Each structure stands twice: as C-alpha cells, then as structure tokens.
CSV table of C-alpha atoms and ligand atoms in Angstrom, one decimal:
chain,number,residue,atom,x,y,z
F,1,MET,CA,98.9,89.7,122.1
F,2,SER,CA,101.7,87.3,122.1
F,3,GLU,CA,104.9,88.6,123.7
F,4,LYS,CA,106.9,87.3,120.7
F,5,THR,CA,105.0,89.3,118.1
F,6,PRO,CA,106.8,92.5,117.3
F,7,PRO,CA,104.8,95.6,116.7
F,8,TYR,CA,103.5,96.0,113.2
F,9,ALA,CA,105.9,98.8,112.2
F,10,GLU,CA,108.9,96.6,113.2
F,11,GLN,CA,107.7,93.7,111.1
F,12,LYS,CA,107.9,95.8,108.0
F,13,LYS,CA,111.6,95.8,108.1
F,14,THR,CA,111.7,92.0,107.5
F,15,LYS,CA,108.5,91.3,105.5
F,16,GLN,CA,107.9,93.4,102.5
F,17,SER,CA,104.7,91.8,101.1
F,18,LYS,CA,101.8,94.0,100.2
F,19,VAL,CA,99.3,94.7,103.0
F,20,ARG,CA,96.0,93.0,102.2
F,21,ILE,CA,92.6,93.3,103.9
F,22,GLY,CA,93.2,89.7,105.1
F,23,HIS,CA,96.3,90.9,107.0
F,24,LEU,CA,94.1,93.6,108.8
F,25,LEU,CA,91.5,91.0,109.7
F,26,LYS,CA,94.3,88.7,111.1
F,27,MET,CA,95.7,91.6,113.2
F,28,LYS,CA,92.3,92.2,114.7
F,29,GLU,CA,92.1,88.5,115.6
F,30,GLU,CA,95.5,88.6,117.2
F,31,GLY,CA,94.7,91.9,119.0
F,32,ARG,CA,97.5,93.8,117.2
F,33,LYS,CA,96.9,97.5,116.8
F,34,TRP,CA,98.0,99.5,113.8
F,35,ALA,CA,98.4,103.1,112.7
F,36,MET,CA,96.9,104.7,109.6
F,37,LEU,CA,97.6,108.1,108.2
F,38,THR,CA,96.4,110.3,105.4
F,39,SER,CA,98.7,111.0,102.5
F,40,TYR,CA,98.2,113.0,99.3
F,41,ASP,CA,101.6,113.1,97.6
F,42,MET,CA,104.7,111.1,96.8
F,43,TYR,CA,107.1,112.2,99.5
F,44,THR,CA,104.8,111.7,102.4
F,45,ALA,CA,103.6,108.4,101.0
F,46,GLN,CA,107.1,107.1,100.7
F,47,LEU,CA,108.2,108.4,104.1
F,48,PHE,CA,105.1,106.8,105.8
F,49,GLU,CA,105.6,103.5,103.9
F,50,LYS,CA,109.3,103.4,105.1
F,51,ALA,CA,108.2,104.1,108.6
F,52,GLY,CA,105.9,101.1,108.5
F,53,ILE,CA,102.4,102.6,108.1
F,54,PRO,CA,100.3,99.7,106.6
F,55,VAL,CA,97.3,101.7,105.4
F,56,LEU,CA,97.3,105.1,103.7
F,57,LEU,CA,94.1,107.1,103.2
F,58,ILE,CA,93.8,109.7,100.5
F,59,GLY,CA,91.1,111.4,102.3
F,60,ASP,CA,88.6,114.0,101.0
F,61,SER,CA,90.4,116.0,103.7
F,62,ALA,CA,92.7,116.9,100.8
F,63,ALA,CA,90.1,119.6,100.3
F,64,ASN,CA,91.0,121.5,103.4
F,65,ASN,CA,94.6,120.3,103.8
F,66,VAL,CA,95.9,120.5,100.3
F,67,LEU,CA,93.5,122.2,97.9
F,68,GLY,CA,92.6,125.3,100.0
F,69,TYR,CA,88.9,124.7,100.5
F,70,GLU,CA,87.3,125.4,103.9
F,71,THR,CA,85.7,122.0,104.3
F,72,SER,CA,85.8,118.6,102.6
F,73,LEU,CA,82.6,119.2,100.7
F,74,PRO,CA,83.8,120.9,97.5
F,75,VAL,CA,86.5,118.4,96.5
F,76,THR,CA,85.6,116.6,93.3
F,77,VAL,CA,86.5,113.1,91.9
F,78,ASP,CA,88.7,114.7,89.3
F,79,GLU,CA,90.6,116.7,91.9
F,80,LEU,CA,91.1,113.8,94.2
F,81,LEU,CA,92.0,111.2,91.5
F,82,PRO,CA,95.5,112.5,90.7
F,83,LEU,CA,96.4,112.6,94.4
F,84,VAL,CA,95.3,109.0,94.9
F,85,ARG,CA,97.3,108.0,91.8
F,86,ALA,CA,100.4,109.8,93.1
F,87,VAL,CA,100.3,107.9,96.4
F,88,ALA,CA,99.5,104.6,94.8
F,89,ARG,CA,102.3,105.0,92.2
F,90,SER,CA,104.9,106.0,94.8
F,91,THR,CA,104.4,103.1,97.2
F,92,GLU,CA,104.6,99.3,97.1
F,93,ARG,CA,103.4,98.0,100.4
F,94,PRO,CA,100.6,99.9,102.0
F,95,LEU,CA,97.0,99.3,101.3
F,96,ILE,CA,95.8,102.5,99.5
F,97,ILE,CA,92.3,103.7,100.3
F,98,ALA,CA,90.6,106.4,98.3
F,99,ASP,CA,87.9,108.5,99.9
F,100,LEU,CA,84.7,108.9,97.8
F,101,PRO,CA,84.0,112.7,97.6
F,102,PHE,CA,80.6,114.1,98.7
F,103,GLY,CA,78.0,113.7,95.9
F,104,SER,CA,79.9,111.0,94.1
F,105,TYR,CA,78.2,107.9,95.6
F,106,GLN,CA,75.1,108.8,97.6
F,107,ALA,CA,72.6,108.9,94.6
F,108,SER,CA,72.6,105.1,94.0
F,109,PRO,CA,74.7,101.9,94.3
F,110,GLU,CA,75.4,102.3,90.6
F,111,GLN,CA,76.8,105.8,91.0
F,112,CYS,CA,78.9,104.5,93.9
F,113,PHE,CA,80.1,101.6,91.8
F,114,HIS,CA,81.1,103.8,88.8
F,115,THR,CA,83.0,106.3,91.0
F,116,SER,CA,84.8,103.5,92.9
F,117,VAL,CA,85.8,101.9,89.6
F,118,ARG,CA,87.4,105.2,88.5
F,119,PHE,CA,89.4,105.3,91.8
F,120,MET,CA,90.5,101.7,91.3
F,121,LYS,CA,91.3,101.9,87.6
F,122,GLU,CA,92.6,105.5,87.2
F,123,GLY,CA,93.6,106.1,90.8
F,124,LEU,CA,95.1,102.6,91.3
F,125,ALA,CA,93.5,102.5,94.7
F,126,HIS,CA,93.1,99.1,96.5
F,127,ALA,CA,89.9,100.1,98.4
F,128,VAL,CA,87.5,103.0,98.9
F,129,LYS,CA,85.8,104.7,101.8
F,130,LEU,CA,82.4,106.1,102.0
F,131,GLU,CA,80.5,107.9,104.8
F,132,GLY,CA,76.9,107.4,106.0
F,133,GLY,CA,74.3,105.4,107.8
F,134,PHE,CA,71.9,102.6,107.0
F,135,GLU,CA,71.0,104.3,103.7
F,136,MET,CA,74.5,103.3,102.5
F,137,ILE,CA,74.0,99.6,103.0
F,138,PRO,CA,73.0,99.0,99.3
F,139,GLN,CA,76.1,100.9,98.2
F,140,VAL,CA,78.3,98.7,100.4
F,141,LYS,CA,76.6,95.6,99.1
F,142,LYS,CA,77.1,96.6,95.5
F,143,LEU,CA,80.8,97.4,96.0
F,144,SER,CA,81.7,94.3,98.1
F,145,SER,CA,79.8,92.0,95.6
F,146,SER,CA,81.8,93.6,92.8
F,147,GLY,CA,85.2,92.9,94.3
F,148,ILE,CA,85.8,96.4,95.6
F,149,PRO,CA,86.9,96.5,99.3
F,150,VAL,CA,84.9,99.2,101.1
F,151,MET,CA,85.5,100.9,104.4
F,152,ALA,CA,82.4,102.5,106.0
F,153,HIS,CA,82.9,105.8,107.9
F,154,ILE,CA,80.4,106.2,110.7
F,155,GLY,CA,79.9,108.4,113.8
F,156,PHE,CA,80.7,112.0,112.9
F,157,THR,CA,80.7,112.1,109.1
F,158,PRO,CA,82.2,115.4,107.9
F,159,GLN,CA,80.4,115.4,104.6
F,160,SER,CA,77.2,115.8,106.6
F,161,GLU,CA,78.5,118.6,108.7
F,162,HIS,CA,75.6,120.9,107.8
F,163,GLN,CA,73.0,118.2,108.4
F,164,LEU,CA,74.7,117.4,111.8
F,165,SER,CA,74.9,121.1,112.8
F,166,GLY,CA,78.6,121.2,112.9
F,167,TYR,CA,81.4,119.2,114.4
F,168,LYS,CA,79.7,117.3,117.3
F,169,VAL,CA,80.5,114.1,119.1
F,170,GLN,CA,78.0,111.5,117.9
F,171,GLY,CA,76.5,108.4,119.6
F,172,LYS,CA,75.9,110.0,123.0
F,173,GLU,CA,73.2,108.5,125.2
F,174,GLY,CA,71.0,106.1,123.1
F,175,GLY,CA,72.9,106.9,120.0
F,176,GLY,CA,75.7,104.5,120.9
F,177,ALA,CA,73.5,101.4,120.6
F,178,CYS,CA,72.4,102.6,117.2
F,179,LEU,CA,76.0,103.0,116.0
F,180,VAL,CA,76.7,99.4,117.1
F,181,GLU,CA,73.7,98.2,115.1
F,182,LEU,CA,74.9,100.3,112.1
F,183,ALA,CA,78.5,98.8,112.4
F,184,GLU,CA,77.0,95.3,112.5
F,185,ALA,CA,74.9,96.1,109.4
F,186,PHE,CA,77.9,97.3,107.5
F,187,GLU,CA,79.9,94.2,108.4
F,188,GLU,CA,77.0,92.1,107.3
F,189,ALA,CA,76.8,94.0,104.0
F,190,GLY,CA,80.5,93.2,103.3
F,191,ALA,CA,82.5,96.3,104.5
F,192,PHE,CA,86.1,95.2,105.2
F,193,ALA,CA,86.6,97.8,107.9
F,194,LEU,CA,85.0,100.7,109.7
F,195,LEU,CA,86.2,104.2,110.4
F,196,VAL,CA,84.6,105.6,113.5
F,197,GLU,CA,84.9,109.3,114.1
F,198,MET,CA,84.2,111.4,117.2
F,199,VAL,CA,82.2,109.1,119.5
F,200,PRO,CA,82.5,108.6,123.2
F,201,ALA,CA,85.4,106.1,124.0
F,202,HIS,CA,83.0,103.5,125.4
F,203,VAL,CA,81.0,103.6,122.1
F,204,GLY,CA,84.3,103.1,120.1
F,205,ALA,CA,85.0,100.1,122.4
F,206,SER,CA,81.5,98.6,122.0
F,207,ILE,CA,81.7,98.9,118.2
F,208,SER,CA,85.1,97.3,118.1
F,209,ASN,CA,83.9,94.4,120.3
F,210,ALA,CA,80.7,93.9,118.3
F,211,VAL,CA,82.3,93.3,114.9
F,212,LYS,CA,85.1,91.0,113.5
F,213,ILE,CA,86.2,93.6,110.9
F,214,PRO,CA,88.9,96.2,112.0
F,215,VAL,CA,87.6,99.4,113.5
F,216,VAL,CA,89.8,102.5,112.8
F,217,GLY,CA,89.1,105.3,115.3
F,218,ILE,CA,89.6,109.0,115.2
F,219,GLY,CA,88.4,110.5,118.4
F,220,ALA,CA,86.8,107.2,119.2
F,221,GLY,CA,89.0,106.1,122.1
F,222,SER,CA,91.9,103.7,122.7
F,223,GLN,CA,89.9,100.5,122.4
F,224,CYS,CA,89.6,100.7,118.6
F,225,ASP,CA,91.7,98.2,116.6
F,226,ALA,CA,93.6,101.0,114.8
F,227,GLN,CA,93.9,104.8,114.8
F,228,VAL,CA,94.0,107.3,112.0
F,229,LEU,CA,95.0,111.0,111.9
F,230,VAL,CA,95.3,113.6,109.1
F,231,TRP,CA,99.1,113.8,108.7
F,232,GLN,CA,99.3,117.6,108.7
F,233,ASP,CA,97.6,117.5,112.2
F,234,MET,CA,99.8,114.7,113.5
F,235,ALA,CA,103.0,116.4,112.3
F,236,GLY,CA,102.1,119.9,113.4
F,237,LEU,CA,102.0,121.5,109.9
F,238,ARG,CA,98.5,122.8,110.7
F,239,THR,CA,98.3,125.6,113.1
F,240,GLY,CA,95.3,127.1,115.1
F,241,LYS,CA,92.7,125.3,117.2
F,242,LEU,CA,92.9,121.6,116.8
F,243,PRO,CA,90.3,119.0,117.5
F,244,ARG,CA,90.7,117.3,120.9
F,245,PHE,CA,91.5,114.0,119.3
F,246,VAL,CA,94.7,115.3,117.6
F,247,LYS,CA,98.1,114.6,119.1
F,248,GLN,CA,100.9,116.5,117.5
F,249,TYR,CA,104.1,114.5,117.3
F,250,ALA,CA,106.2,117.3,115.7
F,251,ASP,CA,106.1,121.0,115.0
F,252,LEU,CA,106.7,121.0,111.2
F,253,ASN,CA,105.2,124.5,111.0
F,254,SER,CA,108.0,126.0,113.0
F,255,VAL,CA,110.7,123.9,111.2
F,256,LEU,CA,109.5,125.0,107.8
F,257,THR,CA,109.0,128.6,108.9
F,258,SER,CA,112.5,128.8,110.2
F,259,ALA,CA,113.9,127.2,107.0
F,260,VAL,CA,112.0,129.7,104.8
F,261,ASN,CA,113.1,132.6,106.9
F,262,SER,CA,116.8,131.6,106.7
F,263,TYR,CA,116.5,131.1,102.9
F,264,ILE,CA,115.0,134.6,102.4
F,265,GLU,CA,117.6,136.1,104.6
F,266,GLU,CA,120.5,134.4,102.9
F,267,VAL,CA,119.2,135.3,99.4
F,268,GLU,CA,118.7,138.9,100.5
F,269,ASN,CA,122.2,139.2,102.1
F,270,GLY,CA,124.0,137.3,99.3
F,271,ALA,CA,125.0,134.3,101.5
F,272,PHE,CA,123.2,131.9,99.2
F,273,PRO,CA,124.2,130.7,96.7
F,274,CYS,CA,127.9,130.4,97.5
F,275,THR,CA,130.6,128.7,95.5
F,276,GLU,CA,129.6,125.1,96.5
F,277,HIS,CA,126.2,125.8,94.8
F,278,GLU,CA,127.7,127.2,91.6
F,279,PHE,CA,128.9,125.6,88.4
F,280,ASP,CA,132.4,126.2,87.1
Q,1,KIV,O1,89.3,112.4,104.9
Q,1,KIV,C1,89.8,112.1,105.9
Q,1,KIV,O2,91.0,112.5,106.2
Q,1,KIV,C2,89.1,111.3,106.9
Q,1,KIV,C3,89.6,111.4,108.3
Q,1,KIV,C4,88.6,111.0,109.2
Q,1,KIV,C5,90.8,110.5,108.5
Q,1,KIV,O3,88.2,110.7,106.6
C-alpha cells in the first residue's frame, strides 16, 4: 500500500461519490483493506455512513438481531425487504447489499433472480448475497448475467447450520483446498465478492490470494481483503457468549441499561419532566 494513500474511512471526508463494485476491486488491487458492517435501520445506517463504512449488509442476521428469532432461518423476504429499503433510503454513499433469506433462492436460478429483483426494485439494494457451495454456481451466473451484483458466502453458512451440525469451523484439513476451488468457481461465475465465514486463518489467506475479487472475512483471519461484523456484536449491544471472531468496541448494553434505569428512576421520583421539558 502506498504511504500516501489515506485509509478508506479518511477518504470519505473528501470524496463523497457512491461506492461501486469497481472501487472495491481497485482497493483489492491496491492492497487497501476496508470494514463492512450490518445495518437494519436508518440511524445506524446514517451513523455508519458518516463514519466511513463503504459497504452495508442487511443480513438475514436481522432474524436473530432485530426480529427476535433464534436463528437466521425463519426470516422471510417480506420481513427483510422493509429493513433493506430503510437502510438504502437513509444513505447515499455506501454499497447496499441485501441478504437473500433461506428458501428464497436455492430452488432454481429463476427463483433466485426473482427474489433478487424484489430486493433491487422494492428494497433499493445495489447487490445481493447468497450462501452455498458449487450447487449455487447457476444462481450466481444467472444474477451476474442479469446485471445483479452478487456476493457469495462460503465457509460456515448459517442457513445450513442444521446440515453442518451447528456452528463449526469449516475448511479444516483437506477442506481448505476445496474452499479455494469453490472461491475460484464463484469468481469465474461472476460473483463480485466473497464472504468467507469461520475458516482457519491460513484458508482465509489462501482464498484471498487465489481470487481477484474482494474477500470479506468473518472469523477468516487477518489476511482477508475486508472484514465484516454484525453491528450489535461489534458495539456490545448483544450480551452472553460471543463467537471467538467478535471484538467488542463498545459496551452499548451497559450504556442503554444505565440510561433506561435513570429514566425510570426520574419518572418515578418526579425529576423528569422538569420545567425545561414543559410547554408554557
Ligand atoms: O447475515 C449476516 O449478518 C451475515 C454475517 C456473516 C455478516 O451474513
């Protein structure tokens, strides 16, 4: 990386153009890393945009981070669409990627196309993401040949959690080479980027070196071209046992808990509202 090139988040302060997939390819060529986050609503989307996040994912993780489901499996297209639209409507610059929910694309390339078109037209997304292995190559070909940028999610794929017997690191031993082949096949089929989840760090590095398209890692080591986290994990809104790959940069849970406790106390003891909050 050239010493003169400022980090991506700094550049946003001077250049306000929309982030395109071409920019992400160029950053890979230049060896410049970038950070991606999930977002599901207006305030976080605007805050993340202002901070310089170039790519926002409206993940199917909305299921277990917003909608109260236990896993990402139950969320439907109709439930996810308004969240995608909210994020897209509230931002100008980031690339907006909509996750295709479980069951909305696996049946055929045509099903995948029609679901993706809904996310582009009704959700105003710029790209979509799907999970899977070699069986998803026809879907990726159909989307990329129809003008729909598609990110392929490989490694641990949460929508297959039951098939994979739970949350387990993928690509150990011989599996790493297979994931590199899969990554190359998705690149060849027209995917604009890959998301690689929960693989050994050396496998994340091999995948990133094998393809020209950007590789976004989550639990895939430091050699990936970009990193993604679910925002509630990153900001510490979520409590309880966290996956090893999560780093918490704040403790929003404590901040909010303390705010709510103060509010309750002040309402109960009459300290709120006081004259400054009252109308004459
Ligand atoms: O839905 C999601 O949040 C994801 C994560 C891996 C980022 O796909």
